Amino acid sequence: MRPLTLACSLPLLLGPVVFAARAAGPKEPLDDPRDPALEQRFLATYAELAEARYRAIHGAARELAACLEALVDQPSEQRLGAARSAWCRARELYGTSEALRFYGGPIDDPRDGVEALLNAWPVDESYIDGHPAAPGTGLVGDPRLLPHIDPRALELLNQRGGETHVATGWHAIEFLLWGVDSDPDGPGQRAHTDFVVGAAPSAERRGQLLRVLGALLVEHLAQLERAWSPAGGAYRERFVADVDGRSLRHALAGLVVLSGFELAGERLVVALETRDQEQEHSCFSDTTLADLIADQRGILEIWHGQLCPQLHGPMPVAGCGLGELVQALDPALAQALEQQLEATLAAVEAIPAPFDQAILGSDEDPGRRAVLAAVVAFEQQTRLLSALAGRCGYRIQLAPGG
Amino acid sequence: MSLRGPIWSGARPAPRRLRGLPWLLAGALGPWLLARGGAPAPSAPGPAAAAAQQGARAATADEAERRAEASLDLPLGGAITIEDHSQNAFGFPIPGLDDAARRAFQVGNSFFRGNWIAAPASAAGRDGLGPLFNARSCGACHGLDGRGLVPADGGTPDGQGLILRLGIPGPAGDLPEPRYGAQLQDQALPGIEPEARPRIRWIETRGRYGDGQEFVLRAPRFELEQPAYGRFDPGLRIGARLAPQLIGLGLLEAIPIGALEAAEDPHDRDGDGISGRVHWRLSADGAKHPGRFGWKATQATLEGQIAAAFVNDIGITSELAPAEALSAEQAAELRFASGGQPEVEAATFERVVLYSRLLAVPAQRGSAEALRPGALWFERFGCAACHTPVQHSGLSPHGPQLSQQAFRPYTDLLLHDLGAGLADAKQDGDAAPSEWRTPPLWGLGLVPVVNGRLALLHDGRARDFAEAILWHDGEARAAREAFRLAPAEARRALLDFLACL
């Protein structure tokens, strides 16, 4: 899940080259059919939803971090179970925020974005917890790699080597909680004793690492919540005021690229085509299907201008959704999109769990047919969203392969 | 072939048999050449001014105009040209793929960008990294399908796209360094020592344009610190190779062999000073194929290029390259887990190949009208003699979009002698140290957009187009001198043209 950096995050210092690129780039329509007041309400709602989501995810991550502390303090099966439940809850909420990626916003800002620290994949298991063929290695086992397990040192390690190692974030914590998933029928089976000092090699450092990873997760999510809050969020202010005239384009780009490139492509097609059980992103916990559903719910939240009640409980209507904006612009397109967004959710929910079983077998098996139907649904959703962007005067071709 | 004399002297090109000695000849043919640390940076006008005049003779103004005009309306990539100039401009599939091809492209993309990880791992389809490697993914070096970056003075390449090939002199081309193999891998799995820590030093030289304006060139020197597997052979030769952008490979692959052969002129029978030749490569069955890919055209096929990159750069074995890139000593000594036999499954490998083959070419920026002045200078200076503007593909088995297209890669895919300043002593296959395959120029103007900055030539030494041109020597000396001595407006027009490709 290497973040795809978009055109909008270009360094603005490239002189004539960029200038020329812009001149030939997407053009704004001369006869603008858009309604500025309605757009303004939409942007305000979008920002409010973003803040509310990150506040919820940040809260859930703090609960997770507390559970990790408790587990490390006094390891037990119950505490391990509680930590896993807290991870699943926070992770599911996080899924709804992925529609905020792919346009150089706070999550994947080229300067201080935390996407690669939060969500990078695949996890290099032996880099984190040693190599079976070489005991005493990895971040946990080899103090030379990481003398002091602290957040800054880990952040640096995560960035080393051009393409990142994956040593922080959701999937690193997931790996430490579930362990290697070698069981075709279920998730990883790490025992709580891996954290009991004296019972497992390097247990103390493993526990320290888990603690620090939890704290880092909380820190990164707090940064995102802050960026989107009216109090501390310069980004939110700029976004809502539409300073660069591209806020709506950003919002649409996030939806298009998440639907086409990321969900249809990276998450579904790759798993379907390779039939590899672990080509799924939450591969240790086998909760990939929940991720997919949460992603689509996050897209629907933006469409409805309202947080998903199934995930957040009853929430007040936040305001103007994308649906309302499109309704004013092109009622037929609005209707087609609304139907498609719901149909896509239904298609994803129809994939029999667990996801890593559904991709196995022949193309005629119900699982693979369901996954393919979800691919087709996301592709159709991408086409309609791209059409919407075109209707707004944007040519979003930001989804390689999508 | 090989170095030709200054064209004002009327000297005939050196015969082919002298190919092994160009760096000795260089000093005699151009006293400035080695006097300034090997940089072709002459400062005295005089006879060189005549060279500019005669450089123009290569193509008369009329002829140049006609050729330039005819080509500019042709989309850079023919039917696989796309209108995108964003940071992702190099990463799009060719237009018109069906669902199956588009999805295969997505899978290839995923494996191209995604990290490979140490074996064994839960994500078994992505394990097998190392034991020694330069980068964890293709995309680490070809960032956003673009070009590698070079480190600043004192820095280390560190997995961003500049690798060091190693060799020692052998009876027919270089042999691998006995202890370290054919490539320096500066990263390793946990518990295994990286081979060494390469440091780059930039040596600057100065020269002047014909109008007196000064320019600065730099060339790299590499120091290999902390060697972990014993002393390097005293005959060690190092060749740095920068990862290029990958656009349009499906078209380059589809240029008919006949067209490459027709452009050859190894003995310079036409007397234009340009003597390109095909780098013939032998496949496993003993058949001869023209090398098309790599700085030295050492790879005849995309499959071969990608298998070599997988195994040498990432430590991932494939059906085509089933053995890890380790010296015999390392193979006996190192303990590591394999990610399977081979580590990249055949289906995955095919999709990475398909992905590389189907990357589209971004359109030129600017109208044909705006580009015309620079394109004319490109012809008049003589750049087009090797950087062939227009090529035609034959029938490609990989889709109608790649078949029978006219397109503008600005390459002849042939080896040319570029002189001692660029030579790095590595003998790759039949290619002499001073011989390089003409690299395509399409997309170069977008490299700063995609990768943040420009690094040109095989080792990334040139920081802009002008530096790259000024390093040209050997067969390209006349063209370089024509550029160097041209009025500033003409040089500017040429550089603007390149920035629009």
Coordinates of N, CA and C in Angstrom, one line a residue, chain A residues 113-287:
Chain A
G113 N 3.1 13.4 5.6 CA 2.1 12.4 5.7 C 2.5 11.2 6.4
V114 N 1.5 10.5 7.0 CA 1.9 9.3 7.9 C 1.4 8.0 7.3
E115 N 0.8 8.1 6.0 CA 0.3 6.9 5.5 C 1.2 5.7 5.5
A116 N 2.5 6.0 5.1 CA 3.5 4.9 5.0 C 3.8 4.4 6.4
L117 N 3.7 5.2 7.4 CA 4.0 4.8 8.8 C 2.8 4.0 9.4
L118 N 1.6 4.4 8.9 CA 0.4 3.8 9.5 C 0.0 2.5 8.8
N119 N 0.2 2.4 7.5 CA -0.6 1.5 6.8 C 0.2 0.7 5.8
A120 N 1.5 0.8 5.8 CA 2.3 0.1 4.8 C 2.2 -1.4 4.9
W121 N 2.4 -2.0 3.7 CA 2.2 -3.5 3.6 C 3.0 -3.9 2.4
P122 N 3.4 -5.1 2.3 CA 3.3 -6.2 3.3 C 4.4 -6.0 4.4
V123 N 4.0 -6.6 5.5 CA 4.9 -6.5 6.7 C 6.1 -7.5 6.5
D124 N 7.3 -7.0 6.7 CA 8.5 -7.9 6.6 C 8.6 -8.5 8.0
E125 N 8.0 -9.7 8.1 CA 7.9 -10.4 9.4 C 9.3 -10.6 10.0
S126 N 10.2 -11.1 9.2 CA 11.5 -11.4 9.8 C 12.3 -10.2 10.2
Y127 N 12.0 -9.1 9.4 CA 12.7 -7.8 9.8 C 12.2 -7.4 11.2
I128 N 10.9 -7.6 11.5 CA 10.4 -7.2 12.8 C 10.8 -8.2 13.9
D129 N 10.6 -9.5 13.6 CA 10.7 -10.5 14.7 C 11.6 -11.6 14.4
G130 N 12.7 -11.3 13.6 CA 13.7 -12.3 13.5 C 13.4 -13.4 12.4
H131 N 14.5 -14.0 12.1 CA 14.5 -15.0 11.0 C 14.5 -16.4 11.6
P132 N 13.6 -17.3 11.2 CA 13.7 -18.6 11.8 C 15.1 -19.2 11.6
A133 N 15.7 -18.9 10.4 CA 17.0 -19.5 10.1 C 18.1 -18.8 10.8
A134 N 17.9 -17.6 11.4 CA 18.9 -16.9 12.1 C 18.4 -16.2 13.4
P135 N 18.4 -17.0 14.4 CA 17.8 -16.5 15.7 C 18.6 -15.3 16.2
G136 N 18.0 -14.4 17.0 CA 18.6 -13.3 17.5 C 18.7 -12.2 16.4
T137 N 17.8 -12.2 15.4 CA 17.8 -11.2 14.4 C 16.5 -10.4 14.4
G138 N 16.4 -9.4 13.5 CA 15.2 -8.6 13.4 C 15.2 -7.5 14.5
L139 N 14.3 -6.6 14.4 CA 14.2 -5.5 15.4 C 14.1 -6.1 16.8
V140 N 13.3 -7.1 17.0 CA 13.1 -7.7 18.3 C 14.3 -8.4 18.8
G141 N 15.0 -9.2 18.0 CA 16.0 -10.0 18.5 C 17.4 -9.4 18.4
D142 N 17.6 -8.4 17.6 CA 18.9 -7.9 17.4 C 19.1 -6.4 17.9
P143 N 19.6 -6.2 19.1 CA 19.7 -4.9 19.6 C 20.6 -4.0 18.8
R144 N 21.4 -4.6 17.9 CA 22.3 -3.7 17.1 C 21.5 -2.9 16.1
L145 N 20.4 -3.6 15.6 CA 19.6 -2.9 14.6 C 18.8 -1.8 15.3
L146 N 18.5 -2.0 16.5 CA 17.6 -1.0 17.2 C 18.0 -1.0 18.7
P147 N 19.0 -0.3 19.1 CA 19.5 -0.4 20.5 C 18.4 0.0 21.5
H148 N 17.7 1.1 21.2 CA 16.7 1.6 22.1 C 15.4 1.6 21.3
I149 N 14.4 0.9 21.8 CA 13.1 0.8 21.1 C 12.3 2.1 21.4
D150 N 12.5 3.1 20.6 CA 11.7 4.3 20.8 C 11.1 4.8 19.5
P151 N 10.1 5.6 19.7 CA 9.3 6.0 18.5 C 10.1 6.6 17.4
R152 N 11.0 7.5 17.7 CA 11.7 8.2 16.6 C 12.6 7.3 15.9
A153 N 13.3 6.4 16.6 CA 14.2 5.4 16.0 C 13.4 4.5 15.0
L154 N 12.2 4.1 15.5 CA 11.4 3.3 14.6 C 10.9 4.0 13.4
E155 N 10.5 5.2 13.5 CA 10.1 6.0 12.3 C 11.2 6.0 11.3
L156 N 12.4 6.3 11.8 CA 13.6 6.4 10.9 C 13.8 5.0 10.2
L157 N 13.7 3.9 10.9 CA 13.9 2.6 10.3 C 12.9 2.3 9.3
N158 N 11.7 2.8 9.5 CA 10.6 2.5 8.6 C 10.8 3.2 7.2
Q159 N 11.6 4.2 7.3 CA 11.9 5.0 6.0 C 13.2 4.5 5.3
R160 N 13.9 3.7 6.0 CA 15.2 3.4 5.4 C 15.2 2.6 4.1
G161 N 16.0 2.9 3.2 CA 16.2 2.1 2.1 C 15.3 2.4 0.9
G162 N 15.1 3.6 0.6 CA 14.3 4.0 -0.6 C 12.9 3.6 -0.4
E163 N 12.6 2.4 -0.8 CA 11.3 1.8 -0.5 C 11.3 1.4 1.0
T164 N 10.2 1.6 1.7 CA 10.2 1.5 3.1 C 10.2 0.0 3.6
H165 N 10.9 -0.2 4.6 CA 10.7 -1.4 5.5 C 9.3 -1.1 6.1
V166 N 8.6 -2.2 6.4 CA 7.4 -2.0 7.2 C 7.7 -2.4 8.6
A167 N 7.9 -1.4 9.5 CA 8.2 -1.7 10.9 C 7.2 -1.0 11.8
T168 N 6.3 -0.3 11.3 CA 5.3 0.4 12.2 C 3.9 0.3 11.6
G169 N 2.9 0.7 12.3 CA 1.6 0.8 11.8 C 0.7 -0.4 12.1
W170 N -0.5 -0.3 11.5 CA -1.5 -1.3 11.8 C -1.0 -2.7 11.6
H171 N -0.3 -3.0 10.4 CA 0.0 -4.4 10.1 C 1.2 -4.9 10.9
A172 N 2.1 -4.0 11.4 CA 3.1 -4.4 12.3 C 2.5 -4.9 13.6
I173 N 1.6 -4.1 14.1 CA 0.9 -4.4 15.4 C 0.1 -5.7 15.2
E174 N -0.5 -5.8 14.1 CA -1.3 -7.0 13.7 C -0.4 -8.2 13.8
F175 N 0.8 -8.1 13.2 CA 1.7 -9.2 13.2 C 2.1 -9.6 14.6
L176 N 2.4 -8.6 15.4 CA 2.8 -8.9 16.8 C 1.7 -9.6 17.6
L177 N 0.4 -9.2 17.3 CA -0.7 -9.8 18.0 C -1.1 -11.2 17.6
W178 N -1.0 -11.4 16.3 CA -1.5 -12.7 15.7 C -0.4 -13.6 15.4
G179 N 0.8 -13.1 14.9 CA 1.9 -13.9 14.5 C 1.7 -14.4 13.1
V180 N 2.6 -15.3 12.7 CA 2.6 -15.8 11.4 C 1.3 -16.5 11.1
D181 N 0.7 -16.2 9.9 CA -0.5 -17.0 9.6 C -0.1 -18.1 8.6
S182 N 0.2 -19.3 9.2 CA 0.5 -20.4 8.3 C -0.7 -21.4 8.3
D183 N -1.8 -21.0 8.9 CA -3.0 -21.9 9.0 C -3.9 -21.5 7.9
P184 N -4.1 -22.4 6.9 CA -5.0 -22.0 5.8 C -6.5 -21.7 6.2
D185 N -6.9 -22.3 7.3 CA -8.3 -22.1 7.7 C -8.5 -21.0 8.7
G186 N -7.4 -20.4 9.2 CA -7.7 -19.4 10.3 C -6.6 -18.4 10.3
P187 N -6.7 -17.5 11.3 CA -5.7 -16.5 11.4 C -4.4 -17.0 12.1
G188 N -3.4 -16.1 12.3 CA -2.2 -16.5 13.0 C -2.5 -16.9 14.5
Q189 N -1.6 -17.7 15.0 CA -1.9 -18.3 16.3 C -0.8 -18.0 17.4
R190 N -0.4 -16.7 17.4 CA 0.6 -16.4 18.4 C 0.1 -16.6 19.8
A191 N 0.9 -17.1 20.7 CA 0.5 -17.4 22.1 C 0.9 -16.2 23.0
H192 N 0.2 -15.9 24.0 CA 0.5 -14.8 24.9 C 1.9 -14.9 25.5
T193 N 2.4 -16.2 25.6 CA 3.7 -16.4 26.2 C 4.8 -15.8 25.4
D194 N 4.6 -15.4 24.1 CA 5.6 -14.7 23.4 C 6.0 -13.4 24.1
F195 N 5.1 -12.9 25.0 CA 5.3 -11.7 25.7 C 5.7 -11.9 27.2
V196 N 5.8 -13.2 27.6 CA 6.2 -13.5 28.9 C 7.7 -13.5 29.0
V197 N 8.3 -12.6 29.8 CA 9.8 -12.6 29.9 C 10.2 -13.9 30.5
G198 N 11.2 -14.5 29.9 CA 11.7 -15.8 30.3 C 11.1 -17.0 29.6
A199 N 9.8 -16.8 29.1 CA 9.2 -17.9 28.5 C 9.4 -18.0 27.0
A200 N 9.8 -16.8 26.4 CA 10.1 -16.8 25.0 C 11.3 -15.9 24.8
P201 N 12.1 -16.2 23.8 CA 13.3 -15.4 23.5 C 12.9 -14.0 23.2
S202 N 13.7 -13.1 23.7 CA 13.5 -11.6 23.4 C 12.1 -11.1 23.8
A203 N 11.4 -11.8 24.7 CA 10.0 -11.4 25.0 C 10.0 -9.9 25.5
E204 N 11.0 -9.5 26.3 CA 10.9 -8.2 26.8 C 11.0 -7.1 25.7
R205 N 11.9 -7.4 24.7 CA 12.0 -6.4 23.6 C 10.7 -6.5 22.7
R206 N 10.2 -7.7 22.6 CA 8.9 -7.8 21.8 C 7.8 -7.0 22.4
G207 N 7.7 -7.0 23.7 CA 6.7 -6.3 24.4 C 7.0 -4.8 24.3
Q208 N 8.2 -4.4 24.5 CA 8.6 -3.0 24.3 C 8.2 -2.5 23.0
L209 N 8.5 -3.3 22.0 CA 8.2 -2.9 20.6 C 6.7 -2.7 20.4
L210 N 5.9 -3.6 20.9 CA 4.5 -3.5 20.8 C 3.9 -2.3 21.5
R211 N 4.4 -2.0 22.7 CA 4.1 -0.8 23.4 C 4.3 0.5 22.5
V212 N 5.5 0.5 22.0 CA 5.9 1.7 21.3 C 5.1 1.9 20.0
L213 N 4.8 0.7 19.3 CA 4.1 0.8 18.1 C 2.7 1.3 18.4
G214 N 2.1 0.9 19.5 CA 0.8 1.4 19.9 C 0.8 2.9 20.1
A215 N 1.9 3.4 20.8 CA 2.0 4.8 21.1 C 2.1 5.6 19.8
L216 N 2.9 5.0 18.9 CA 3.2 5.7 17.6 C 1.9 5.8 16.8
L217 N 1.1 4.7 16.8 CA -0.2 4.7 16.1 C -1.1 5.9 16.6
V218 N -1.1 6.0 17.9 CA -2.0 7.0 18.6 C -1.4 8.4 18.1
E219 N -0.1 8.5 18.2 CA 0.5 9.8 17.8 C 0.1 10.2 16.4
H220 N 0.2 9.3 15.5 CA 0.0 9.6 14.0 C -1.5 9.9 13.8
L221 N -2.4 9.2 14.5 CA -3.8 9.5 14.3 C -4.2 10.8 14.9
A222 N -3.5 11.2 16.0 CA -3.7 12.5 16.6 C -3.4 13.6 15.7
Q223 N -2.3 13.4 15.0 CA -1.8 14.3 14.0 C -2.9 14.6 12.9
L224 N -3.5 13.5 12.5 CA -4.5 13.6 11.4 C -5.8 14.3 12.0
E225 N -6.1 13.9 13.2 CA -7.3 14.5 13.8 C -7.1 16.1 13.9
R226 N -5.9 16.4 14.3 CA -5.5 17.8 14.4 C -5.6 18.6 13.1
A227 N -5.1 17.9 12.1 CA -5.0 18.6 10.7 C -6.4 18.9 10.2
W228 N -7.4 18.1 10.6 CA -8.8 18.2 10.1 C -9.7 19.0 11.1
S229 N -9.1 19.4 12.3 CA -10.0 20.0 13.3 C -9.9 21.5 13.1
P230 N -11.0 22.2 13.4 CA -11.0 23.7 13.2 C -10.0 24.4 14.1
A231 N -9.8 23.8 15.3 CA -8.9 24.4 16.3 C -7.5 24.4 15.8
G232 N -7.0 23.3 15.4 CA -5.5 23.2 15.1 C -5.2 23.0 13.6
G233 N -6.3 23.0 12.8 CA -6.1 22.5 11.5 C -6.0 23.5 10.4
A234 N -4.7 23.9 10.1 CA -4.5 24.8 9.0 C -5.0 24.1 7.7
Y235 N -4.8 22.8 7.6 CA -5.2 22.1 6.4 C -6.7 22.3 6.2
R236 N -7.5 22.0 7.3 CA -8.9 22.1 7.1 C -9.4 23.5 6.7
E237 N -8.7 24.5 7.2 CA -9.1 25.9 6.9 C -8.9 26.1 5.4
R238 N -7.7 25.7 4.9 CA -7.4 25.8 3.5 C -8.3 25.0 2.6
F239 N -8.6 23.8 3.1 CA -9.5 22.9 2.3 C -10.9 23.5 2.1
V240 N -11.5 23.9 3.2 CA -12.8 24.4 3.2 C -12.9 25.8 2.5
A241 N -11.9 26.6 2.7 CA -11.9 27.9 1.9 C -11.5 27.7 0.5
D242 N -11.2 26.4 0.1 CA -10.8 26.1 -1.3 C -9.7 27.0 -1.8
V243 N -8.7 27.2 -1.1 CA -7.6 28.1 -1.4 C -7.0 27.9 -2.8
D244 N -6.8 26.6 -3.1 CA -6.2 26.4 -4.4 C -7.2 26.0 -5.5
G245 N -8.5 26.2 -5.2 CA -9.5 25.9 -6.2 C -9.6 24.4 -6.6
R246 N -9.0 23.6 -5.8 CA -8.9 22.2 -6.2 C -9.5 21.2 -5.1
S247 N -10.2 21.8 -4.1 CA -10.7 20.9 -3.0 C -11.7 19.9 -3.5
L248 N -12.6 20.3 -4.4 CA -13.6 19.3 -4.9 C -12.9 18.2 -5.7
R249 N -11.9 18.7 -6.5 CA -11.1 17.7 -7.3 C -10.4 16.7 -6.4
H250 N -9.8 17.2 -5.3 CA -9.2 16.4 -4.3 C -10.1 15.3 -3.8
A251 N -11.3 15.8 -3.4 CA -12.3 14.9 -2.8 C -12.7 13.8 -3.8
L252 N -12.9 14.2 -5.1 CA -13.2 13.2 -6.1 C -12.1 12.3 -6.4
A253 N -10.9 12.8 -6.5 CA -9.7 12.0 -6.8 C -9.6 10.9 -5.7
G254 N -9.8 11.2 -4.4 CA -9.7 10.2 -3.4 C -10.7 9.1 -3.6
L255 N -11.9 9.4 -4.1 CA -12.9 8.4 -4.3 C -12.6 7.6 -5.5
V256 N -12.1 8.2 -6.6 CA -11.8 7.5 -7.8 C -10.6 6.5 -7.6
V257 N -9.6 7.0 -7.0 CA -8.4 6.2 -6.9 C -8.6 5.1 -5.9
L258 N -9.3 5.4 -4.8 CA -9.6 4.3 -3.8 C -10.4 3.2 -4.5
S259 N -11.5 3.6 -5.2 CA -12.4 2.6 -5.8 C -11.7 1.8 -6.9
G260 N -10.9 2.5 -7.8 CA -10.4 1.8 -8.9 C -9.1 1.2 -8.7
F261 N -8.1 2.0 -8.4 CA -6.7 1.5 -8.2 C -6.6 0.6 -7.0
E262 N -7.1 1.2 -5.9 CA -6.8 0.5 -4.6 C -7.7 -0.7 -4.4
L263 N -9.0 -0.5 -4.4 CA -9.9 -1.6 -4.0 C -10.1 -2.6 -5.1
A264 N -10.5 -2.1 -6.3 CA -10.7 -3.1 -7.4 C -9.4 -3.7 -7.7
G265 N -8.3 -2.9 -7.8 CA -7.0 -3.4 -8.3 C -6.2 -4.1 -7.2
E266 N -5.6 -3.3 -6.3 CA -4.6 -3.8 -5.3 C -5.3 -4.9 -4.4
R267 N -6.5 -4.6 -3.9 CA -7.0 -5.5 -2.9 C -7.7 -6.7 -3.4
L268 N -8.5 -6.5 -4.6 CA -9.3 -7.6 -5.1 C -8.6 -8.3 -6.2
V269 N -8.3 -7.6 -7.3 CA -7.8 -8.3 -8.5 C -6.5 -9.0 -8.2
V270 N -5.6 -8.4 -7.4 CA -4.3 -9.1 -7.1 C -4.6 -10.4 -6.4
A271 N -5.5 -10.3 -5.4 CA -5.8 -11.6 -4.6 C -6.5 -12.6 -5.5
L272 N -7.4 -12.1 -6.4 CA -8.1 -13.0 -7.2 C -7.2 -13.7 -8.2
E273 N -6.3 -12.9 -8.8 CA -5.5 -13.4 -9.9 C -4.4 -14.3 -9.4
T274 N -3.8 -14.0 -8.2 CA -2.7 -14.8 -7.7 C -3.2 -16.0 -6.9
R275 N -4.5 -16.0 -6.5 CA -5.0 -17.0 -5.6 C -4.1 -17.2 -4.4
D276 N -3.4 -16.2 -4.0 CA -2.5 -16.3 -2.9 C -3.3 -15.9 -1.6
Q277 N -3.4 -16.8 -0.7 CA -4.2 -16.5 0.5 C -3.7 -15.3 1.3
E278 N -2.4 -15.0 1.1 CA -2.0 -13.9 1.9 C -1.7 -12.6 1.1
Q279 N -2.3 -12.6 -0.1 CA -2.3 -11.4 -0.9 C -3.5 -10.5 -0.4
E280 N -3.7 -10.6 0.9 CA -4.8 -9.8 1.4 C -4.2 -9.0 2.5
H281 N -4.7 -7.8 2.7 CA -3.9 -6.9 3.5 C -3.8 -7.1 5.0
S282 N -5.0 -7.5 5.5 CA -4.9 -7.9 7.0 C -4.7 -9.4 7.1
C283 N -3.6 -9.8 6.6 CA -3.4 -11.3 6.4 C -3.2 -12.0 7.7
F284 N -2.7 -11.4 8.8 CA -2.5 -12.1 10.0 C -3.8 -12.4 10.7
S285 N -4.7 -11.4 10.7 CA -5.9 -11.5 11.5 C -7.1 -12.0 10.7
D286 N -6.9 -12.2 9.3 CA -8.0 -12.6 8.4 C -9.2 -11.7 8.5
T287 N -9.0 -10.4 8.6 CA -10.1 -9.5 8.7 C -10.2 -8.6 7.5

